[in-house]
Tab-separated table of C-alpha atoms in Angstrom:
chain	number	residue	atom	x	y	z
B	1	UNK	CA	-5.047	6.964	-191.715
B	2	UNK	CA	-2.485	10.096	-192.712
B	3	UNK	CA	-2.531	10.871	-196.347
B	4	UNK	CA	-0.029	12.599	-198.527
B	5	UNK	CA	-1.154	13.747	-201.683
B	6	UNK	CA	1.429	15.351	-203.863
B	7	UNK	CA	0.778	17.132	-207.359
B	8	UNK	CA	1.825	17.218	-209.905
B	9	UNK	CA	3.400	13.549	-210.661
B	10	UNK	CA	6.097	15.407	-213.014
B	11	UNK	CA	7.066	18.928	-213.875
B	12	UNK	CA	9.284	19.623	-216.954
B	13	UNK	CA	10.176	23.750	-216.689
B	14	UNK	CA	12.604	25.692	-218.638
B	15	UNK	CA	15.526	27.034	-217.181
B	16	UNK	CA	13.980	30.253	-215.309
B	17	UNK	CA	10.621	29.238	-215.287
B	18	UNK	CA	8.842	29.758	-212.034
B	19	UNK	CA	6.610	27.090	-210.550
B	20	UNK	CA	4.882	25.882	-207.575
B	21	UNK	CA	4.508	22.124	-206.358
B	22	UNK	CA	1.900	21.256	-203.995
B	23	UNK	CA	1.063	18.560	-201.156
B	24	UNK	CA	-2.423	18.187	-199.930
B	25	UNK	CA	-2.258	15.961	-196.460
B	26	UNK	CA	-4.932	14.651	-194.289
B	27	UNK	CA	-3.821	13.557	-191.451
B	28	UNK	CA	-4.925	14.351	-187.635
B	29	UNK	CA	-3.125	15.703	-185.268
B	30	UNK	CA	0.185	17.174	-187.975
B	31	UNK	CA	3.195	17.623	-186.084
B	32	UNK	CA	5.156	18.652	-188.450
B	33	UNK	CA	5.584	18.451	-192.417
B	34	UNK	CA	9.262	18.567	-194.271
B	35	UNK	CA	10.088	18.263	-197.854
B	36	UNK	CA	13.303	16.832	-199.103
B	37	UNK	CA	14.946	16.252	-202.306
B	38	UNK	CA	15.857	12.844	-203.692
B	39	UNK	CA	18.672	12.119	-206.558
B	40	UNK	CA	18.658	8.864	-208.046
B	41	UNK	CA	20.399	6.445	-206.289
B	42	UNK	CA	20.759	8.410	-203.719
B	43	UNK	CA	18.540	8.965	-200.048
B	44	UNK	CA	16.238	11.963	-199.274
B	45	UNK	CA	17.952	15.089	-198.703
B	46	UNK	CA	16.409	17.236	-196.224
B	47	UNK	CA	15.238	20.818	-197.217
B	48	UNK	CA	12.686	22.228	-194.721
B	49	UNK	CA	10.239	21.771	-191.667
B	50	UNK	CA	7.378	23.799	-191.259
B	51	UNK	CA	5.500	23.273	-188.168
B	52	UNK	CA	2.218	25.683	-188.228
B	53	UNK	CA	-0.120	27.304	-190.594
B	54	UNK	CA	1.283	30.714	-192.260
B	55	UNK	CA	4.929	29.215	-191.757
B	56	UNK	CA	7.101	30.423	-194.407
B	57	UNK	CA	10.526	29.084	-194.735
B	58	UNK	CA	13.233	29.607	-197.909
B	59	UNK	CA	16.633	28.419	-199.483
B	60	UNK	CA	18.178	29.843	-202.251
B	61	UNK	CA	15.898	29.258	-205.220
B	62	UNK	CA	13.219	27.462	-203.147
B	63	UNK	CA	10.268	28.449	-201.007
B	64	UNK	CA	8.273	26.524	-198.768
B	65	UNK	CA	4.528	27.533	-197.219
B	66	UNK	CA	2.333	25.949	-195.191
B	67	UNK	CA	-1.316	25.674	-194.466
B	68	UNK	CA	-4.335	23.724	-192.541
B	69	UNK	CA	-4.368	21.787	-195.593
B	70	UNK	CA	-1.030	21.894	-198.082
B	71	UNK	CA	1.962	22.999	-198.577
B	72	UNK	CA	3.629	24.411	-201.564
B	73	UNK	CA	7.108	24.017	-202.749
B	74	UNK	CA	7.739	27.244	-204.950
B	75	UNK	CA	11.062	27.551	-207.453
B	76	UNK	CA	12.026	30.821	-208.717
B	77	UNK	CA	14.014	30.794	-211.479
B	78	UNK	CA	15.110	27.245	-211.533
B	79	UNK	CA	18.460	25.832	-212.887
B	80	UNK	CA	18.739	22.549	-214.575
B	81	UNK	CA	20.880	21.445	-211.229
B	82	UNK	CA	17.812	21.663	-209.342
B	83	UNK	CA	16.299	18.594	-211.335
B	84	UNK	CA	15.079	16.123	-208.899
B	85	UNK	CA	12.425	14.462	-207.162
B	86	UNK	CA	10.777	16.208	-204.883
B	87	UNK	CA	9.322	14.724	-201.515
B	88	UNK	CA	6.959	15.988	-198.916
B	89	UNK	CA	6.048	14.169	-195.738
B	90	UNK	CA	4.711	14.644	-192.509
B	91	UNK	CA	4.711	13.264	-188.757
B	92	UNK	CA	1.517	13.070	-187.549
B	93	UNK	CA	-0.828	11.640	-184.657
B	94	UNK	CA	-0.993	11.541	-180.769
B	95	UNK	CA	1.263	9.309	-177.917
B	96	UNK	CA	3.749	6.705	-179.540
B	97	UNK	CA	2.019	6.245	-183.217
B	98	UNK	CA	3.898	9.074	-184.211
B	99	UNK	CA	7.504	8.334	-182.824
B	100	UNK	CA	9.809	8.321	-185.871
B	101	UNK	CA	7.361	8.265	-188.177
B	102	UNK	CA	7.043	9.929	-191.428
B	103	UNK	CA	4.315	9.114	-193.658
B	104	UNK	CA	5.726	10.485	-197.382
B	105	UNK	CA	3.559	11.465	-200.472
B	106	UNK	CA	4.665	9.632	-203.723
B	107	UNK	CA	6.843	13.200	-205.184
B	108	UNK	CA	6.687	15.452	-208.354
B	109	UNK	CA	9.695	14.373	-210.179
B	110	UNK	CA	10.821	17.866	-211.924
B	111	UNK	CA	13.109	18.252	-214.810
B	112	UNK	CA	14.872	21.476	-215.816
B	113	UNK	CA	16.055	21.767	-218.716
B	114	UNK	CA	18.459	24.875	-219.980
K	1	UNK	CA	30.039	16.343	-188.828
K	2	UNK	CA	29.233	13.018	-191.002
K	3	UNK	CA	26.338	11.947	-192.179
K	4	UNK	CA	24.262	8.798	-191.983
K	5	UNK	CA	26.163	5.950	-193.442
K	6	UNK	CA	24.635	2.431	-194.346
K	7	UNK	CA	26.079	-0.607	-195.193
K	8	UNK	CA	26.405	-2.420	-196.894
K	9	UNK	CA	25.629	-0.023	-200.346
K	10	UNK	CA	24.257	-3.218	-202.748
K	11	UNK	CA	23.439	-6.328	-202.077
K	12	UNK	CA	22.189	-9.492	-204.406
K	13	UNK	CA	20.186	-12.651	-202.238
K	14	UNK	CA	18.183	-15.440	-203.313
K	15	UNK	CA	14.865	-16.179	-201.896
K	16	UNK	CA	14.051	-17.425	-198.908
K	17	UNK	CA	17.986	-16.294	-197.820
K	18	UNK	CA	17.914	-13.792	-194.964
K	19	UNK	CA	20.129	-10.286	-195.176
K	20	UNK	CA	21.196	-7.776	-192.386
K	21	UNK	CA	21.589	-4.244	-192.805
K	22	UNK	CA	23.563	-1.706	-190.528
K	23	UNK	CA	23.060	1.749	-190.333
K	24	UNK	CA	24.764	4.283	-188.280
K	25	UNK	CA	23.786	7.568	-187.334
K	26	UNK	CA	24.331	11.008	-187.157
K	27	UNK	CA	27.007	11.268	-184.154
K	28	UNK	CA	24.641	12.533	-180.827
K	29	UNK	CA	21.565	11.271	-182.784
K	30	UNK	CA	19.964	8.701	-180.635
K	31	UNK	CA	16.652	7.708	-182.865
K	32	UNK	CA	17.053	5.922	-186.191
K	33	UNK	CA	14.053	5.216	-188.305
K	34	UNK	CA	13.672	2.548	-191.244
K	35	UNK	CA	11.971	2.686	-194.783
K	36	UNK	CA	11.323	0.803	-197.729
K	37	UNK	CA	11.628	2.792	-201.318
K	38	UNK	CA	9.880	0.906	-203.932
K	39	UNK	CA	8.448	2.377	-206.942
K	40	UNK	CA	5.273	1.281	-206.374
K	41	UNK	CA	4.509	2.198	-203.177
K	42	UNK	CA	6.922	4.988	-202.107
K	43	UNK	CA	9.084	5.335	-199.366
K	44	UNK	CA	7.194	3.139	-196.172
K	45	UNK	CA	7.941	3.425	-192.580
K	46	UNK	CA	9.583	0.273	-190.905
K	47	UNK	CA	10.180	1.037	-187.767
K	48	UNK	CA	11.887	3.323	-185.352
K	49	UNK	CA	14.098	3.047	-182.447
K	50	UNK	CA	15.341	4.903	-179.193
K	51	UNK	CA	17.476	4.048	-176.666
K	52	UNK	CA	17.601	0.725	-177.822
K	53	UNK	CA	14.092	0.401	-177.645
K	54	UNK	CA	11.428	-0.645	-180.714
K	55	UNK	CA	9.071	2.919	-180.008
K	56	UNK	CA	6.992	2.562	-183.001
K	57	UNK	CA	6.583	0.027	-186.124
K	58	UNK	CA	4.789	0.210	-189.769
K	59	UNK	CA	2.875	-2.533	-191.333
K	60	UNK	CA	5.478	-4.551	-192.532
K	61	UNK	CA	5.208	-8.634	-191.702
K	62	UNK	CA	7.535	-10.369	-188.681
K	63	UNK	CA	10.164	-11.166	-191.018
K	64	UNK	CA	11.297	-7.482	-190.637
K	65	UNK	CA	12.942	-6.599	-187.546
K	66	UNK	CA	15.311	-4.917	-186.353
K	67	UNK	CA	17.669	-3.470	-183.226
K	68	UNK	CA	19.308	-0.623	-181.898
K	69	UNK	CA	22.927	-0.959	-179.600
K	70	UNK	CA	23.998	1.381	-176.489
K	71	UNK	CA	25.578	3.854	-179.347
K	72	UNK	CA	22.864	4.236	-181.330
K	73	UNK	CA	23.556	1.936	-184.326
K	74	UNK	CA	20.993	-0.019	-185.465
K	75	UNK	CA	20.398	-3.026	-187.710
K	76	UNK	CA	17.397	-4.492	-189.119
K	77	UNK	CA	17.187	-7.761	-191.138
K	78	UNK	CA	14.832	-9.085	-192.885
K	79	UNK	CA	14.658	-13.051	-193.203
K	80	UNK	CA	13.189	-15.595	-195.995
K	81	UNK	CA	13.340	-13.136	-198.258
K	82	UNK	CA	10.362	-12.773	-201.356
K	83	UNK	CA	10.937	-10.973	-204.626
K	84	UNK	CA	8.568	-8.089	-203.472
K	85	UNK	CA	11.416	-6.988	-200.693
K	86	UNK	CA	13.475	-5.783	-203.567
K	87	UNK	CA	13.840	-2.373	-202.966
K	88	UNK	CA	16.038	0.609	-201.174
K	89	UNK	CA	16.086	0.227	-197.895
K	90	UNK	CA	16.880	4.196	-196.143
K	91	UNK	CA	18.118	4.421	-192.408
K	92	UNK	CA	17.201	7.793	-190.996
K	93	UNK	CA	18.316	9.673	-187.669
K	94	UNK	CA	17.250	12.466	-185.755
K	95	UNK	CA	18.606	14.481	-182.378
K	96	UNK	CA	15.552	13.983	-179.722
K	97	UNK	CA	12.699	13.096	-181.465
K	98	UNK	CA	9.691	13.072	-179.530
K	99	UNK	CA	5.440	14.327	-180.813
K	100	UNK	CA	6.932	17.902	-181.956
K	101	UNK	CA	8.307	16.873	-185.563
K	102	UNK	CA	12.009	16.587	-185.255
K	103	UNK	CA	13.996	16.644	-188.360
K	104	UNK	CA	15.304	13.248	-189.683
K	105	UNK	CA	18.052	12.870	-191.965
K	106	UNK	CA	18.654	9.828	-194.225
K	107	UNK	CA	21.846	7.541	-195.327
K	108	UNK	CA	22.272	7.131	-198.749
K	109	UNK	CA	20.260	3.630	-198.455
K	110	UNK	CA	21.285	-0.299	-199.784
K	111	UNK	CA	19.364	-1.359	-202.497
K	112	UNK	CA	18.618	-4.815	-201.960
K	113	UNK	CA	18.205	-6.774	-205.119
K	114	UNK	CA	16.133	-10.622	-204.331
K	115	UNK	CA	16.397	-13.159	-207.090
């Protein structure tokens, strides 16, 4: 069974205060793995797919990186805007068992405050 | 080009009532996916459909199902409804999807409330 394993639970940084969040999977076969960004009240918000090890992809203040294992989430120099919770899943597995479906770790719900 | 919109938004039922929830997608987007958001056990998959078709489905229990019309909208209802199917229930759609990853993007979800 695919598991998503996402650290830390919560993150409280100070505005400008580099950090990293990570997501450990296990899962066989990955086909690809995307983080998103949830508001309360509100649905997932997509930020990135990576598809292979040594993929690097980045957004403004964010950075994503993937390898056989994780991927990390890095913020540079956050803003108190970017307070949200944070969501990594993947798609994963062989013939239909993977049509449409994303298997999602439980988040790192980060606060920044100014 | 406008998003994934779900309706309706809120919704209060009793137990053992049933409820229906619609979801359209992305226009051109021709798979929609289903989750549960609880905050106990995360977001869950549902199910997924394309081209009308049921591809793929979680391990939810028969009283979840769902459908997908000739333009892509889909509904899934859930019927004699329990106090643990409280939760937000997010609609997702993507282009083409097929074992390479493709990118889904989510409504802003009803939040189903089950007294």
């Amino acid at each position: 069974e695919d598991q998503v394993t996402q650290s830390p639970e919560a993150l409280r940084l100070q505005e400008g205060e580099s950090s990293s969040l990570n997501c450990s999977y296990t899962v066989s076969g990955l086909r690809g793995l995307f983080w998103y960004r949830q508001d309360p009240g509100k649905g997932p918000e997509f930020l990135f797919t990576l598809y292979s090890a040594g993929e690097e992809k980045e957004k403004e203040r964010l950075k994503a990186t993937l390898t056989k294992k994780e991927s990390f989430l890095h913020i540079t120099a956050p803003k108190p805007e970017d307070s949200a919770t944070y969501l990594c899943a993947v798609q994963a597995g062989t013939g239909g068992t993977s049509y449409g479906k994303l298997t999602f770790g439980q988040g790192t719900i980060l606060t920044v405050h100014p | 080009k406008a998003g994934v919109t779900q309706t309706p938004r809120y919704l209060i039922k009793t137990r053992g009532q049933q409820v229906t929830l619609s979801c359209s997608p992305i226009s051109g987007h021709r798979s929609v996916s289903w989750y549960q958001q609880t905050p106990g056990q995360g977001l869950q998959f549902l199910f997924e459909y394309f081209s009308e078709t049921q591809r793929n489905k979680g391990n939810f229990p028969g009283r979840f199902s769902g459908r997908q019309f000739s333009n892509s909208r889909s509904e899934m209802n859930v019927s004699t409804l329990e106090l643990g199917d409280s939760a937000l229930y997010l609609c997702a759609s993507s282009a083409q999807p097929g074992l390479a990853g493709e990118t889904q993007y989510f409504g802003p979800g009803t939040r189903l409330l089950v007294l």
